[in-house]
Amino acid sequence: MLCQPCSIHSQSGSLNMGPEAAVALARPDPGLALLSFSTSVGDKPRPPSLPRPSSTFTFGCGGEAVWGAGNLMVPLKQPMANMPFLLSLLLTVLAVSSTSWCQSSDTASPKASNGAPFPWNNIRLPEHIIPLHYDLMIHANLSTLTFWGTTEVEITASQPSSTIIMHSHQLQISKATLRRGAEDRLSEEPLSVLEYPAHEQVALLAPQPLLAGPLYTVIISYAGNLSESFHGFYKSTYRTQEGEMRILASTQFEPTAARMAFPCFDEPAFKASFSIKIRRDPRHLAISNMPLVKSVNVAKGLKEDHFDVTVKMSTYLVAFIISDFKSVSKMTKSGVKVSVYAVPDKINQADYALDAAVTLLEFYEDYFSIPYPLPKQDLAAIPDFQSGAMENWGLTTYRESSLLYDKEKSSASSKLGITMTVSHELAHQWFGNLVTMEWWNDLWLNEGFAKFMEFVSVSVTHPELKVEEHFFGKCFDAMEIDAFNSSHPVSTPVENPAQIREMFDDVSYEKGACILNMLRDYLSADTFKRGIVQYLQKYSYKNTKNEDLWNSMAHICPTDVTQTMDGFCSRSHHSAPTSHWLQESIDVKTMMNTWTLQKGFPLITITVRGRNVHLKQEHYMKGSESISETGYLWHVPLTFITSRSDTVERFLLKTKTDVLILPEAVEWIKFNVGMNGYYIVHYEDNGWDSLSGLLKTAHTTISSNDRASLINNAFQLVSIGKLSIEKALDLTLYLKNETEIMPVFQGLNELIPMYKLMEKRDMSEVETQFKAFLLRLLKDLIDKQTWTDEGSVSERMLRSQLLLLACVRKYQPCVQRAEGYFREWKASNGNMSLHIDVTMAVFAVGAQNTEGWDFLYSKYQSSLSSTEKSQIEFALCTSQDPEKLQWLLDQSFKGEIIKTQEFPHILILIGRNPVGYPLAWKFLRENWNKLVQKFELGSPTIAHMVMGTTDQFSTRARLEEVKEHVKGFFMSLKENGSQLRCVQQTIETIEENIRWMAKNFEKIRLWLQKQKLEI
Ligand SMILES: [Zn+2]
């Protein structure tokens, strides 16, 4: 799954403005971020050293109305459960849904919903009943918004058992039977059904025990309502250009919602094959994981589609959609049919994703040396979608903005985002679908790899996008949350659904990708590739743990290395300038365990004494100035270049301290070349002065990634008191001469959050000076921007962000030009086409008066372009009129004229707005229970909303408010909700902000006074 779009992110722009954001999220426009609020895109929470803003994008068409009123539900076999039963079940479900997340498996003597003892007391299913094959028949009625179905599961028992425990959530089971015996002596016996909603489980009780060995078939008839949320089997709507509202039904099962569509063994290790049949109105179209085999008439006005049997796979990858979508298709060289599905009015925006998908699928078949095992791959754009995309095998689903590209209106960052998102989901067809983590504690094996493969694949298939420039931003994103005590190891025990959902964060995705990239850099690209190919081949159609990956890697030795008897690789020759590589064993497992089983990351402190370079590692942690001794030790593959040599030298630091001896003394030394390692570096004595001097006099001596990483590391060190704020700010002064996107964005990511903190305090004098300084710093670069769409993707993204920043910060040449364009555009009734890269700046300026705002909103309603809608949404949220901001919150929450999928993004944008943030914070508190119902406790969306509305607070009073709220809303659920990780993160972030401001604000004030005279 790709969460990004669902929320906030930061980094790479932390402010998000940026590039990264765009990348990560597949966001139409990264930019925005800056605005008076800044934003970012992304999918995970981001607590920063300084809060970074963020934003999300997306949108869709709104509506609700019923399409297909003639789609009568024909209950051929199963009557609906009776009303009293339904009612009591509903009450139980409601009572349980808010509490189940925190229940643990050790609840004493569970009672089923009918009061009888429930025979299983663990949230994990027993291992002795194994599903082999499912026959699913689902009949959805898009008029009544209900569905019913039968599930036939072939099972076998590894030990005698009278009970079968399965998952089922919010389904009404009307009948269950067990078929046993060989074909000629089949017997069917009824099973009694007990439900235990707290664990989302049912127990089927057999009159006689099942024996170990033989095949049995469990047959369950059930019914349910299409979900009003974004998971399970859920309703989505859109409005045609003629204004007609239509309904469709789609699925989102990862991680634990397949059980909302059919009773099943809903854990990733219970892989089985699936035969799926869907009943539908003849005017609809059904698609699923596999191609259609045949379609039969089962009643008047009712068709049944039979899909081919799937390969062996996990339940969370099952998918089906009933809609009136149109599609376009192409074949890959190896004969896989690739199709993109979208609502009819937008099918003309499908071509870019179709071509990208064909190219990427061909790339992966070649790279992994394993053919894509299905005959087809469908990519479907769903009008209502919570995250960015989902990798269901053979039927990947996307938010419309993550898949549809409008040649006339989509932005450069949108193209980048779509390419990355498609690449991510197709990588999952191998990492995740073919080889799956055994349990959600190792989610990173799915997500870290898919995130990492985005960069590996797109850098080859779409070199013009230069994605490699953006990679390090992922690592900064991850470090933002990984620097807090509330972080967690990449591989972390989880049990209940809310804990599982919390795993979909920057640690699993971004940190996972960063440590893989670090390992690849260490082993060499070729060795690394051979290792993962071996891993995929060995574990195809199986499940894996962390150590299975490292064992696969450990058995591949780099070409200059020999394998020893114990399986380790031993380097016999190496050109490194030190003796440390000699006889060095490469123990991949031991090394990587230090990165996956410990939270956080190391700070490497460098002290140069003549030719001796002293190295020290310690656990970098925010929250205090004295580094706490956690006892963590990492195996850090260090890389460095010096003033005397641009050859990358390597050294594996395995101890707390060590010493390197250089061949000669140097003027400067830069570690973590290209930011390929997941660590930050502090240069003692005059180390930072030397590097700062280098940036001022000859910044292109080192790469743009190295420049950006110096900016990032300097401010990280300010947070823990290792570097003064003055020195870090001095370092940014070289940006006056910078032209590359990533260092500029990184600079903005560090600087904008500072004035964002001040905006929420009574500090207007310094805030104004700081904003003026930022404009002076970038004025030359802003003035150089043309108001066109020329140049590379990076140049275009930089232009879009800089013009937006300039206009939002009221740089008059920018504002005047934007006002002129807005007037012309409005006079043409929106028909004049604006240059895409300047549109955001033009809209943001236009939205500052009522007439312009209203006009923009009218265009929002009719636009078919994701980028344009996102740009308008952003502009609307920059209004300084509290009534308009409140209206946006209310309407997007309600979901009738602005889609609810937009709400999290709008809430966060308004949370960044100096006028709007109190409204956003109040709205979140007052509607908490409904938000949790809609977006699910523990989801990245909820985490982003919590962080996005509070992470720029920096006062005790605000901190107390947050704590009070936390206490209040979780008390109301009778739970200890403060264990929710995003709540811990937000509290740690505010505490850090308080400390940071107390220490640095006065220094910034004085520094700005000095700068005024100098730039
Ligand atoms: Zn994913």
PDB file of N, CA, C and O and ligand atoms in Angstrom, residues 1-2 391 424-425 428 447 450 509, ligand 1:
ATOM      1  N   MET A   1       0.863  -1.176   0.000  1.00  0.00           N
ATOM      2  CA  MET A   1       0.000   0.000   0.000  1.00  0.00           C
ATOM      3  C   MET A   1       0.894   1.219   0.000  1.00  0.00           C
ATOM      4  O   MET A   1       1.988   1.186   0.534  1.00  0.00           O
ATOM      5  N   LEU A   2       0.427   2.257  -0.606  1.00  0.00           N
ATOM      6  CA  LEU A   2       1.193   3.487  -0.555  1.00  0.00           C
ATOM      7  C   LEU A   2       0.375   4.498   0.199  1.00  0.00           C
ATOM      8  O   LEU A   2      -0.668   4.928  -0.232  1.00  0.00           O
ATOM      9  N   GLU A 391      -1.651  -2.555  -3.738  1.00  0.00           N
ATOM     10  CA  GLU A 391      -1.040  -3.481  -4.691  1.00  0.00           C
ATOM     11  C   GLU A 391      -1.779  -4.789  -4.928  1.00  0.00           C
ATOM     12  O   GLU A 391      -1.147  -5.771  -5.325  1.00  0.00           O
ATOM     13  N   HIS A 424       5.891   1.613  -7.468  1.00  0.00           N
ATOM     14  CA  HIS A 424       5.777   1.044  -6.118  1.00  0.00           C
ATOM     15  C   HIS A 424       4.821  -0.156  -6.123  1.00  0.00           C
ATOM     16  O   HIS A 424       5.153  -1.232  -5.626  1.00  0.00           O
ATOM     17  N   GLU A 425       3.657   0.039  -6.711  1.00  0.00           N
ATOM     18  CA  GLU A 425       2.656  -1.037  -6.669  1.00  0.00           C
ATOM     19  C   GLU A 425       3.090  -2.228  -7.516  1.00  0.00           C
ATOM     20  O   GLU A 425       2.805  -3.374  -7.169  1.00  0.00           O
ATOM     21  N   HIS A 428       5.559  -4.329  -5.708  1.00  0.00           N
ATOM     22  CA  HIS A 428       4.873  -5.190  -4.726  1.00  0.00           C
ATOM     23  C   HIS A 428       4.404  -6.507  -5.332  1.00  0.00           C
ATOM     24  O   HIS A 428       4.170  -7.472  -4.605  1.00  0.00           O
ATOM     25  N   GLU A 447       7.115  -3.021   2.409  1.00  0.00           N
ATOM     26  CA  GLU A 447       7.065  -1.594   2.096  1.00  0.00           C
ATOM     27  C   GLU A 447       8.431  -0.947   1.904  1.00  0.00           C
ATOM     28  O   GLU A 447       8.601  -0.077   1.055  1.00  0.00           O
ATOM     29  N   ALA A 450       9.430  -1.997  -1.580  1.00  0.00           N
ATOM     30  CA  ALA A 450       8.688  -1.351  -2.664  1.00  0.00           C
ATOM     31  C   ALA A 450       9.123   0.106  -2.793  1.00  0.00           C
ATOM     32  O   ALA A 450       9.306   0.629  -3.895  1.00  0.00           O
ATOM     33  N   TYR A 509       8.466   2.278   5.729  1.00  0.00           N
ATOM     34  CA  TYR A 509       8.657   2.641   4.321  1.00  0.00           C
ATOM     35  C   TYR A 509      10.030   3.284   4.099  1.00  0.00           C
ATOM     36  O   TYR A 509      10.907   2.724   3.460  1.00  0.00           O
TER      37      TYR A 509
HETATM   38 ZN    ZN B   1       3.420  -0.255  -0.544  1.00  0.00          ZN
END
